[in-house]
XYZ file of C-alpha atoms in Angstrom:
553
model
C -58.819 -16.661 -162.870
C -57.237 -20.076 -162.355
C -58.999 -23.367 -162.913
C -58.721 -24.084 -159.192
C -60.417 -20.788 -158.318
C -63.245 -21.373 -160.797
C -63.742 -24.911 -159.499
C -63.796 -23.768 -155.889
C -66.307 -21.062 -156.657
C -68.419 -23.454 -158.693
C -68.450 -26.037 -155.915
C -69.341 -23.383 -153.361
C -72.193 -22.055 -155.490
C -73.450 -25.613 -156.039
C -73.477 -26.306 -152.298
C -75.445 -23.087 -151.755
C -77.883 -23.994 -154.553
C -76.956 -20.986 -156.660
C -77.374 -22.926 -159.865
C -76.675 -20.136 -162.354
C -73.456 -19.133 -160.579
C -72.397 -22.757 -160.321
C -73.007 -23.360 -164.014
C -71.082 -20.229 -164.991
C -68.067 -21.087 -162.836
C -67.940 -24.661 -164.082
C -68.066 -23.335 -167.664
C -64.998 -21.181 -166.921
C -63.212 -24.190 -165.491
C -64.004 -26.231 -168.611
C -62.493 -23.529 -170.842
C -59.399 -23.320 -168.695
C -58.640 -27.011 -168.473
C -61.645 -29.270 -167.956
C -63.508 -30.794 -165.046
C -63.063 -34.008 -163.097
C -65.940 -36.476 -163.181
C -67.559 -35.356 -159.920
C -67.645 -31.749 -161.071
C -68.963 -32.736 -164.481
C -71.814 -34.409 -162.612
C -72.385 -31.250 -160.571
C -72.289 -29.167 -163.732
C -74.890 -31.452 -165.301
C -77.164 -31.141 -162.286
C -76.869 -27.335 -162.289
C -77.697 -27.171 -166.003
C -80.719 -29.438 -165.630
C -81.999 -27.398 -162.692
C -81.708 -24.281 -164.860
C -83.935 -25.940 -167.469
C -81.049 -26.440 -169.898
C -81.886 -30.015 -170.811
C -79.408 -30.556 -173.656
C -76.499 -29.010 -171.743
C -77.309 -31.106 -168.701
C -77.612 -34.332 -170.662
C -74.314 -33.714 -172.456
C -72.480 -32.978 -169.198
C -73.975 -36.031 -167.515
C -72.918 -38.234 -170.432
C -69.377 -36.802 -170.183
C -69.356 -37.494 -166.447
C -70.371 -41.063 -167.206
C -67.481 -41.498 -169.625
C -65.003 -39.834 -167.249
C -65.999 -42.158 -164.418
C -65.432 -45.120 -166.709
C -61.966 -43.823 -167.621
C -60.921 -43.624 -163.965
C -62.419 -47.037 -163.176
C -65.372 -45.915 -161.044
C -68.054 -48.159 -162.519
C -70.733 -47.585 -159.825
C -70.522 -43.811 -160.313
C -70.679 -44.290 -164.098
C -73.738 -46.496 -163.615
C -75.350 -43.830 -161.439
C -74.914 -41.256 -164.210
C -76.374 -43.685 -166.743
C -79.346 -44.342 -164.461
C -80.034 -40.619 -164.092
C -79.746 -40.197 -167.852
C -82.361 -42.925 -168.244
C -84.705 -41.142 -165.847
C -84.183 -37.739 -167.486
C -84.933 -39.129 -170.927
C -87.981 -40.964 -169.590
C -89.397 -37.744 -168.130
C -88.724 -36.061 -171.485
C -90.744 -38.744 -173.273
C -87.715 -40.152 -175.124
C -88.245 -43.806 -174.332
C -85.676 -45.273 -176.712
C -82.840 -43.202 -175.252
C -84.108 -43.956 -171.748
C -84.070 -47.679 -172.452
C -80.549 -47.553 -173.841
C -79.093 -45.741 -170.839
C -80.994 -47.968 -168.424
C -79.556 -51.064 -170.107
C -76.051 -49.599 -169.873
C -76.500 -48.851 -166.183
C -77.827 -52.356 -165.556
C -74.875 -53.942 -167.389
C -72.348 -51.922 -165.394
C -73.991 -52.935 -162.109
C -74.120 -56.610 -163.089
C -70.468 -56.626 -164.205
C -69.207 -54.894 -161.083
C -67.832 -57.465 -158.609
C -69.293 -55.724 -155.534
C -72.898 -54.676 -154.804
C -73.665 -50.936 -154.976
C -76.525 -48.570 -154.241
C -77.168 -47.940 -157.939
C -78.920 -51.306 -158.033
C -81.520 -49.796 -155.720
C -81.943 -46.781 -158.008
C -82.536 -49.101 -160.970
C -85.081 -51.058 -158.951
C -86.911 -47.798 -158.230
C -87.213 -47.119 -161.955
C -88.434 -50.652 -162.672
C -90.948 -50.411 -159.835
C -92.294 -47.153 -161.253
C -93.003 -48.974 -164.501
C -94.888 -51.669 -162.608
C -96.852 -49.104 -160.620
C -97.964 -47.192 -163.708
C -98.765 -50.552 -165.297
C -101.089 -51.151 -162.287
C -99.118 -54.084 -160.876
C -99.277 -52.451 -157.460
C -98.253 -55.408 -155.322
C -95.277 -56.200 -157.563
C -94.243 -52.539 -157.456
C -94.517 -52.452 -153.664
C -92.205 -55.438 -153.289
C -89.667 -53.961 -155.687
C -89.684 -50.588 -153.918
C -89.127 -52.436 -150.639
C -86.078 -54.218 -152.085
C -84.720 -50.876 -153.265
C -85.201 -49.488 -149.751
C -83.172 -52.351 -148.260
C -80.301 -51.662 -150.648
C -80.443 -47.924 -149.922
C -80.323 -48.561 -146.163
C -77.350 -50.889 -146.566
C -75.343 -48.241 -148.427
C -76.849 -45.224 -146.616
C -77.908 -43.723 -149.939
C -80.390 -41.011 -148.929
C -81.499 -40.263 -152.472
C -82.482 -43.837 -153.246
C -83.953 -44.232 -149.768
C -86.247 -41.232 -150.308
C -87.319 -42.392 -153.774
C -87.976 -45.983 -152.662
C -90.079 -44.887 -149.694
C -91.892 -42.381 -151.883
C -92.791 -45.210 -154.251
C -94.035 -47.393 -151.420
C -96.274 -44.608 -150.165
C -97.709 -44.072 -153.635
C -98.410 -47.768 -154.037
C -100.070 -48.066 -150.621
C -102.465 -45.297 -151.597
C -103.320 -47.151 -154.799
C -103.860 -50.318 -152.769
C -106.504 -48.407 -150.734
C -104.225 -48.322 -147.677
C -104.397 -44.547 -147.677
C -103.569 -43.857 -144.023
C -100.428 -46.017 -144.195
C -99.405 -44.464 -147.465
C -99.860 -40.872 -146.327
C -98.002 -41.537 -143.067
C -95.041 -42.910 -145.030
C -95.124 -39.906 -147.356
C -95.062 -37.598 -144.318
C -91.864 -39.373 -143.267
C -90.342 -38.955 -146.718
C -91.145 -35.240 -146.722
C -89.484 -34.824 -143.328
C -86.312 -36.452 -144.694
C -86.311 -34.130 -147.711
C -86.911 -31.025 -145.609
C -83.955 -31.939 -143.404
C -81.699 -31.252 -146.387
C -80.045 -34.648 -146.702
C -81.550 -35.492 -150.097
C -80.177 -34.223 -153.411
C -81.963 -31.504 -155.391
C -83.420 -33.684 -158.123
C -84.741 -36.446 -155.846
C -86.119 -33.703 -153.568
C -88.051 -32.084 -156.410
C -89.399 -35.453 -157.525
C -90.549 -36.182 -153.983
C -92.316 -32.846 -153.527
C -94.223 -33.102 -156.793
C -95.170 -36.756 -156.318
C -96.371 -36.073 -152.783
C -98.741 -33.350 -153.951
C -100.094 -35.562 -156.731
C -100.714 -38.291 -154.149
C -102.702 -35.831 -152.028
C -105.021 -35.197 -154.930
C -105.507 -38.884 -155.597
C -106.418 -39.300 -151.921
C -108.588 -36.123 -151.842
C -106.455 -34.908 -148.931
C -106.813 -31.157 -149.406
C -105.180 -30.278 -146.088
C -101.956 -32.056 -146.926
C -102.092 -30.788 -150.509
C -102.110 -27.212 -149.251
C -99.403 -27.836 -146.653
C -97.117 -29.660 -149.045
C -97.665 -27.111 -151.812
C -96.458 -24.417 -149.429
C -93.444 -26.579 -148.567
C -92.648 -26.995 -152.268
C -93.083 -23.254 -152.733
C -90.536 -22.536 -149.984
C -88.135 -25.102 -151.411
C -88.378 -23.547 -154.877
C -87.999 -20.033 -153.475
C -84.746 -21.038 -151.779
C -83.246 -21.608 -155.260
C -83.967 -18.489 -157.260
C -82.661 -19.900 -160.550
C -84.549 -23.197 -160.297
C -86.736 -24.062 -163.307
C -87.911 -27.713 -163.028
C -90.577 -28.422 -160.377
C -91.601 -24.746 -160.313
C -94.396 -25.429 -162.805
C -95.899 -28.088 -160.546
C -95.734 -25.642 -157.672
C -97.458 -22.905 -159.657
C -100.118 -25.254 -161.005
C -101.134 -26.530 -157.585
C -100.996 -23.077 -156.055
C -103.301 -21.817 -158.846
C -105.690 -24.680 -158.131
C -105.804 -23.802 -154.435
C -106.292 -20.101 -155.205
C -109.203 -21.010 -157.476
C -110.826 -23.177 -154.827
C -110.554 -20.392 -152.257
C -112.069 -17.804 -154.584
C -108.868 -15.861 -155.346
C -109.446 -16.134 -159.093
C -107.207 -13.242 -160.144
C -104.324 -14.744 -158.158
C -105.060 -18.120 -159.729
C -104.800 -16.630 -163.226
C -101.536 -14.831 -162.442
C -100.053 -18.013 -160.998
C -101.199 -20.116 -163.955
C -99.567 -17.665 -166.346
C -96.362 -17.825 -164.337
C -96.406 -21.601 -164.888
C -96.741 -21.080 -168.630
C -93.678 -18.835 -168.595
C -91.709 -21.569 -166.856
C -92.439 -23.907 -169.754
C -90.669 -21.438 -172.029
C -87.668 -21.569 -169.709
C -87.404 -25.353 -169.798
C -89.914 -26.810 -167.320
C -91.601 -29.367 -169.568
C -94.212 -30.255 -166.958
C -95.511 -26.687 -166.601
C -97.470 -26.432 -169.861
C -100.525 -28.543 -169.083
C -101.139 -27.258 -165.584
C -100.558 -23.640 -166.506
C -103.114 -23.639 -169.297
C -105.578 -25.998 -167.612
C -105.831 -23.903 -164.453
C -106.130 -20.758 -166.560
C -108.984 -22.371 -168.475
C -110.765 -23.324 -165.259
C -110.934 -19.718 -164.080
C -111.962 -18.501 -167.523
C -114.757 -21.083 -167.640
C -116.089 -20.056 -164.237
C -115.964 -16.396 -165.254
C -117.867 -17.072 -168.441
C -114.967 -16.301 -170.768
C -115.820 -19.308 -172.884
C -113.855 -18.457 -176.017
C -110.684 -17.861 -173.990
C -111.293 -21.025 -171.965
C -111.665 -23.038 -175.167
C -108.287 -21.782 -176.351
C -106.628 -22.520 -173.001
C -107.981 -26.082 -172.877
C -106.666 -26.580 -176.422
C -103.190 -25.481 -175.335
C -103.388 -27.803 -172.328
C -104.267 -30.692 -174.640
C -101.178 -29.961 -176.719
C -99.101 -30.869 -173.664
C -100.197 -34.470 -174.123
C -102.930 -34.702 -171.484
C -106.707 -34.787 -171.774
C -108.090 -31.513 -170.297
C -110.901 -33.201 -168.381
C -113.203 -32.708 -166.642
C -112.799 -29.009 -167.423
C -113.529 -29.216 -171.144
C -116.638 -31.341 -170.582
C -117.899 -28.833 -168.011
C -117.275 -26.040 -170.510
C -119.523 -27.814 -173.018
C -122.175 -28.109 -170.326
C -121.907 -24.388 -169.545
C -122.281 -23.677 -173.265
C -125.614 -25.512 -173.243
C -124.287 -28.662 -174.947
C -125.061 -31.510 -172.501
C -124.784 -34.249 -175.133
C -121.280 -33.117 -176.105
C -120.325 -32.849 -172.433
C -121.665 -36.355 -171.802
C -119.647 -37.806 -174.680
C -116.430 -36.176 -173.455
C -116.760 -37.201 -169.818
C -117.753 -40.776 -170.634
C -114.776 -41.251 -172.925
C -112.423 -39.782 -170.335
C -113.838 -42.076 -167.634
C -113.462 -45.152 -169.837
C -109.835 -44.376 -170.602
C -108.814 -43.323 -167.081
C -107.239 -45.497 -164.447
C -109.066 -46.160 -161.203
C -107.695 -43.178 -159.313
C -107.837 -40.698 -162.170
C -111.436 -41.753 -162.801
C -112.343 -40.793 -159.236
C -111.369 -37.217 -159.981
C -113.956 -37.215 -162.785
C -116.888 -38.470 -160.685
C -118.304 -35.088 -159.545
C -118.405 -33.807 -163.130
C -119.893 -37.113 -164.295
C -122.831 -36.732 -161.900
C -123.479 -33.121 -162.884
C -123.277 -33.817 -166.608
C -125.363 -37.010 -166.551
C -128.093 -35.215 -164.569
C -128.111 -32.387 -167.113
C -128.177 -34.880 -170.001
C -131.090 -36.741 -168.423
C -129.376 -40.095 -167.790
C -130.248 -40.397 -164.110
C -129.177 -44.044 -163.930
C -125.625 -43.119 -164.981
C -125.678 -40.190 -162.563
C -126.828 -42.514 -159.779
C -123.956 -44.929 -160.422
C -121.344 -42.158 -160.321
C -122.889 -40.573 -157.214
C -122.943 -43.920 -155.417
C -119.265 -44.449 -156.238
C -118.448 -41.012 -154.887
C -120.462 -41.606 -151.710
C -118.606 -44.888 -151.107
C -115.300 -43.088 -151.501
C -116.416 -40.400 -149.053
C -117.432 -42.993 -146.472
C -114.114 -44.794 -146.848
C -111.850 -41.748 -146.626
C -113.896 -39.268 -144.526
C -111.903 -36.494 -146.187
C -113.784 -33.135 -146.064
C -113.011 -32.455 -149.716
C -114.512 -35.676 -151.053
C -117.390 -35.468 -148.542
C -118.260 -32.026 -149.904
C -118.123 -33.287 -153.497
C -120.231 -36.336 -152.640
C -122.825 -34.300 -150.745
C -123.338 -31.869 -153.619
C -123.515 -34.680 -156.178
C -126.052 -36.607 -154.122
C -128.051 -33.429 -153.586
C -128.427 -32.532 -157.243
C -129.292 -36.144 -158.082
C -132.020 -36.292 -155.423
C -133.339 -32.955 -156.646
C -133.549 -34.340 -160.185
C -135.305 -37.525 -159.028
C -138.019 -35.673 -157.083
C -136.749 -35.966 -153.496
C -136.383 -32.354 -152.290
C -136.250 -33.416 -148.607
C -133.264 -35.683 -149.210
C -131.682 -33.133 -151.525
C -131.921 -30.355 -148.924
C -130.274 -32.531 -146.269
C -127.394 -33.548 -148.564
C -126.865 -29.999 -149.823
C -126.787 -28.512 -146.315
C -124.082 -31.004 -145.382
C -122.141 -30.194 -148.536
C -122.456 -26.458 -147.841
C -121.023 -26.968 -144.342
C -118.050 -28.896 -145.730
C -117.354 -26.382 -148.490
C -117.587 -23.534 -145.994
C -115.086 -25.224 -143.681
C -112.780 -25.691 -146.657
C -113.181 -21.963 -147.431
C -114.420 -22.661 -150.944
C -116.904 -19.822 -151.615
C -117.924 -20.674 -155.176
C -118.674 -24.312 -154.375
C -120.544 -23.308 -151.209
C -122.641 -20.824 -153.197
C -123.502 -23.501 -155.768
C -124.849 -25.597 -152.905
C -126.994 -22.670 -151.781
C -128.543 -22.307 -155.233
C -129.501 -25.976 -155.349
C -130.679 -25.838 -151.735
C -132.902 -22.895 -152.658
C -134.386 -24.926 -155.490
C -135.139 -27.784 -153.087
C -136.760 -25.372 -150.636
C -138.914 -23.933 -153.403
C -140.190 -27.401 -154.221
C -140.991 -27.840 -150.520
C -143.005 -24.619 -150.582
C -140.579 -22.572 -148.474
C -140.109 -19.659 -150.879
C -138.871 -17.238 -148.229
C -135.966 -19.471 -147.174
C -135.235 -20.202 -150.824
C -134.838 -16.493 -151.559
C -132.412 -16.147 -148.645
C -130.251 -18.919 -150.123
C -130.403 -17.330 -153.575
C -129.443 -13.907 -152.187
C -126.452 -15.313 -150.325
C -125.270 -17.152 -153.435
C -125.732 -14.033 -155.566
C -123.434 -12.032 -153.282
C -120.675 -14.617 -153.703
C -121.112 -14.898 -157.467
C -121.034 -11.119 -157.817
C -117.846 -10.851 -155.765
C -116.161 -13.552 -157.826
C -117.375 -12.369 -161.215
C -118.992 -15.760 -161.891
C -121.110 -14.592 -164.825
C -122.575 -17.966 -165.941
C -123.652 -18.761 -162.377
C -125.220 -15.312 -162.042
C -127.062 -15.682 -165.333
C -128.461 -19.061 -164.298
C -129.536 -17.634 -160.952
C -131.217 -14.674 -162.643
C -133.237 -17.015 -164.845
C -134.111 -19.161 -161.867
C -135.358 -16.237 -159.780
C -136.965 -14.244 -162.578
C -138.165 -16.583 -165.319
C -139.255 -14.496 -168.286
C -140.709 -15.746 -171.522
C -138.104 -14.802 -174.119
C -138.983 -12.229 -176.691
C -138.347 -13.014 -180.352
C -134.658 -12.912 -181.154
C -135.222 -10.407 -183.936
C -136.440 -7.727 -181.515
C -133.483 -5.830 -180.098
C -135.440 -3.693 -177.653
C -133.704 -0.372 -177.053
C -130.443 -1.563 -178.651
C -129.151 -0.897 -182.119
C -128.384 -3.953 -184.294
C -124.645 -3.556 -183.599
C -125.233 -3.225 -179.851
C -127.433 -6.320 -179.902
C -124.634 -8.171 -181.698
C -122.115 -7.072 -179.067
C -124.524 -8.104 -176.296
C -124.833 -11.605 -177.756
C -121.056 -11.956 -177.625
C -120.923 -10.579 -174.071
C -123.544 -13.174 -173.101
C -121.337 -15.855 -174.664
C -118.627 -14.937 -172.167
C -116.302 -13.133 -174.562
C -113.967 -10.370 -173.414
C -113.826 -6.971 -175.126
C -110.635 -8.013 -176.889
C -112.238 -11.178 -178.270
C -115.352 -9.289 -179.349
C -113.187 -6.717 -181.115
C -111.388 -9.468 -182.983
C -114.626 -11.238 -183.938
C -116.312 -8.073 -185.218
C -113.192 -6.406 -186.654
C -113.531 -3.442 -184.293
C -111.129 -1.720 -181.934
C -111.279 -2.551 -178.236
C -112.115 1.102 -177.588
C -115.152 0.885 -179.863
C -116.323 -2.315 -178.198
C -115.908 -0.710 -174.758
C -118.105 2.182 -175.916
C -120.767 -0.230 -177.191
C -120.733 -2.112 -173.866
C -121.089 1.151 -171.952
C -124.066 2.167 -174.140
C -125.657 -1.265 -173.636
C -125.450 -0.986 -169.843
C -126.895 2.529 -169.992
C -129.789 1.650 -172.336
C -130.718 -1.515 -170.446
C -130.313 0.262 -167.090
C -128.165 -2.574 -165.695
C -125.025 -2.197 -163.545
C -122.705 -4.870 -164.936
C -121.851 -7.289 -167.758
C -123.346 -10.138 -165.732
C -126.625 -8.262 -165.406
C -126.553 -7.511 -169.131
C -125.966 -11.202 -169.796
C -128.984 -12.094 -167.677
C -131.060 -9.518 -169.606
C -129.923 -11.060 -172.889
C -131.003 -14.554 -171.841
C -134.306 -13.373 -170.407
C -135.223 -11.331 -173.496
C -134.068 -13.685 -176.220
C -131.030 -11.607 -177.183
C -128.457 -14.300 -176.344
C -129.217 -16.207 -179.512
C -126.884 -17.999 -181.872
C -123.594 -16.369 -182.572
C -122.645 -15.347 -186.085
C -121.493 -18.424 -188.019
C -122.812 -20.933 -185.444
C -124.995 -23.869 -186.418
């Protein structure tokens, strides 16, 4: 094969977004005689999109040097600017700063203006935005947009408008910001923006939706990102973000098994080179495990998420609450709220209300609920309205206002139902039933409890079922030492089942085989005359058999 043939095939594969084929053909061309600067840049892009960070960085640095040799300073500066951004995303700030300074020097020394100046302004504006100088960032993004329009640079134009939309959202001009982001997405979907800027846009758009509590757009744009990723079968970066958000949406809609499978797919992408996939993959896995009552597994997943460099909140705090540790949950959520920026803190508010109510600090719960209600009134987004309604409802229930609680919880249930969020809707029904009981309407309360039970059973939400069982059938616990019809070993297994542990985890804890544990669980269900693990868990709590685990304090 000649160099010309390999180059032609590599360029064709690159144009068709067949990144693995493109990378392979360019590698052949390098062995046969080398690549010109433009093809070195293409080779670098293909390698980076395959998750091969070191190969991509090396090729991009060679492209930079080759452009300098042929006297194309703006193109060399563009490569340096992309190197700076790649290193920044990788957390290598010193290298990022060095390449940024080189790009800036080349632009300043070049006698004519060029579009790379706009790209550098975008990077500076990002620093200002994350430093919370929102107005300064907005002005800098606007300057970058003017430069991009002058030189018809679609990549810089998309990134500068993306930045402006993000800043407008942070300046509380949400409608303007989202409208501008819609425009940016349309430009990307038209195919005129390069692969890396396109991926950045998709992921940033979805993050912006979550900051704005715009669930509708989040779902729509996640699907768009999914289609974009699927059109490039070898693509590695940006796939993790897609999987993470898809898992989150699956979880919200009650498709918990799909959420777990998607979260695990994100974890696999981390192993292939998507550095941003680790946190989301493990965090979303932990969320499902927590809701299912698999507390030991959830603990491990949150720990892995933390290793990615992000605080796994509010999930970890809610896990502590589910484990019956409200003080620990309160400490975690308060610290996270203190350290968070304004918009990240908003995402913690629902958990803050729930945890503060459970911990008995109703004043703190009131403050968080009021903040959430103000946000709901300002945005009128169904998602945040549902969160605010539930939070207000449980607070009013705790402060002795069942009438107000019932009204708020009915509204929240309507919003969650419209959002097709069965677990959240069922939680509203449980609290609504409690309010109705306090109002003396036991019959209506039982209807709410029955409806919630059906949902929890379908989902396998064991902690929620156990709490509902105790609520409907309060039983004075028997002494922990009395195992009822169970043998001591079966009682020990039941305590671990009640703690949310899987058969595999129980086997590991007790040094048994999974087959032996499965037999014990089967015997427990038979002896207690209960149909499921969740029912056995409820029995354990009601009869004092869900006591301290071996080795606990």
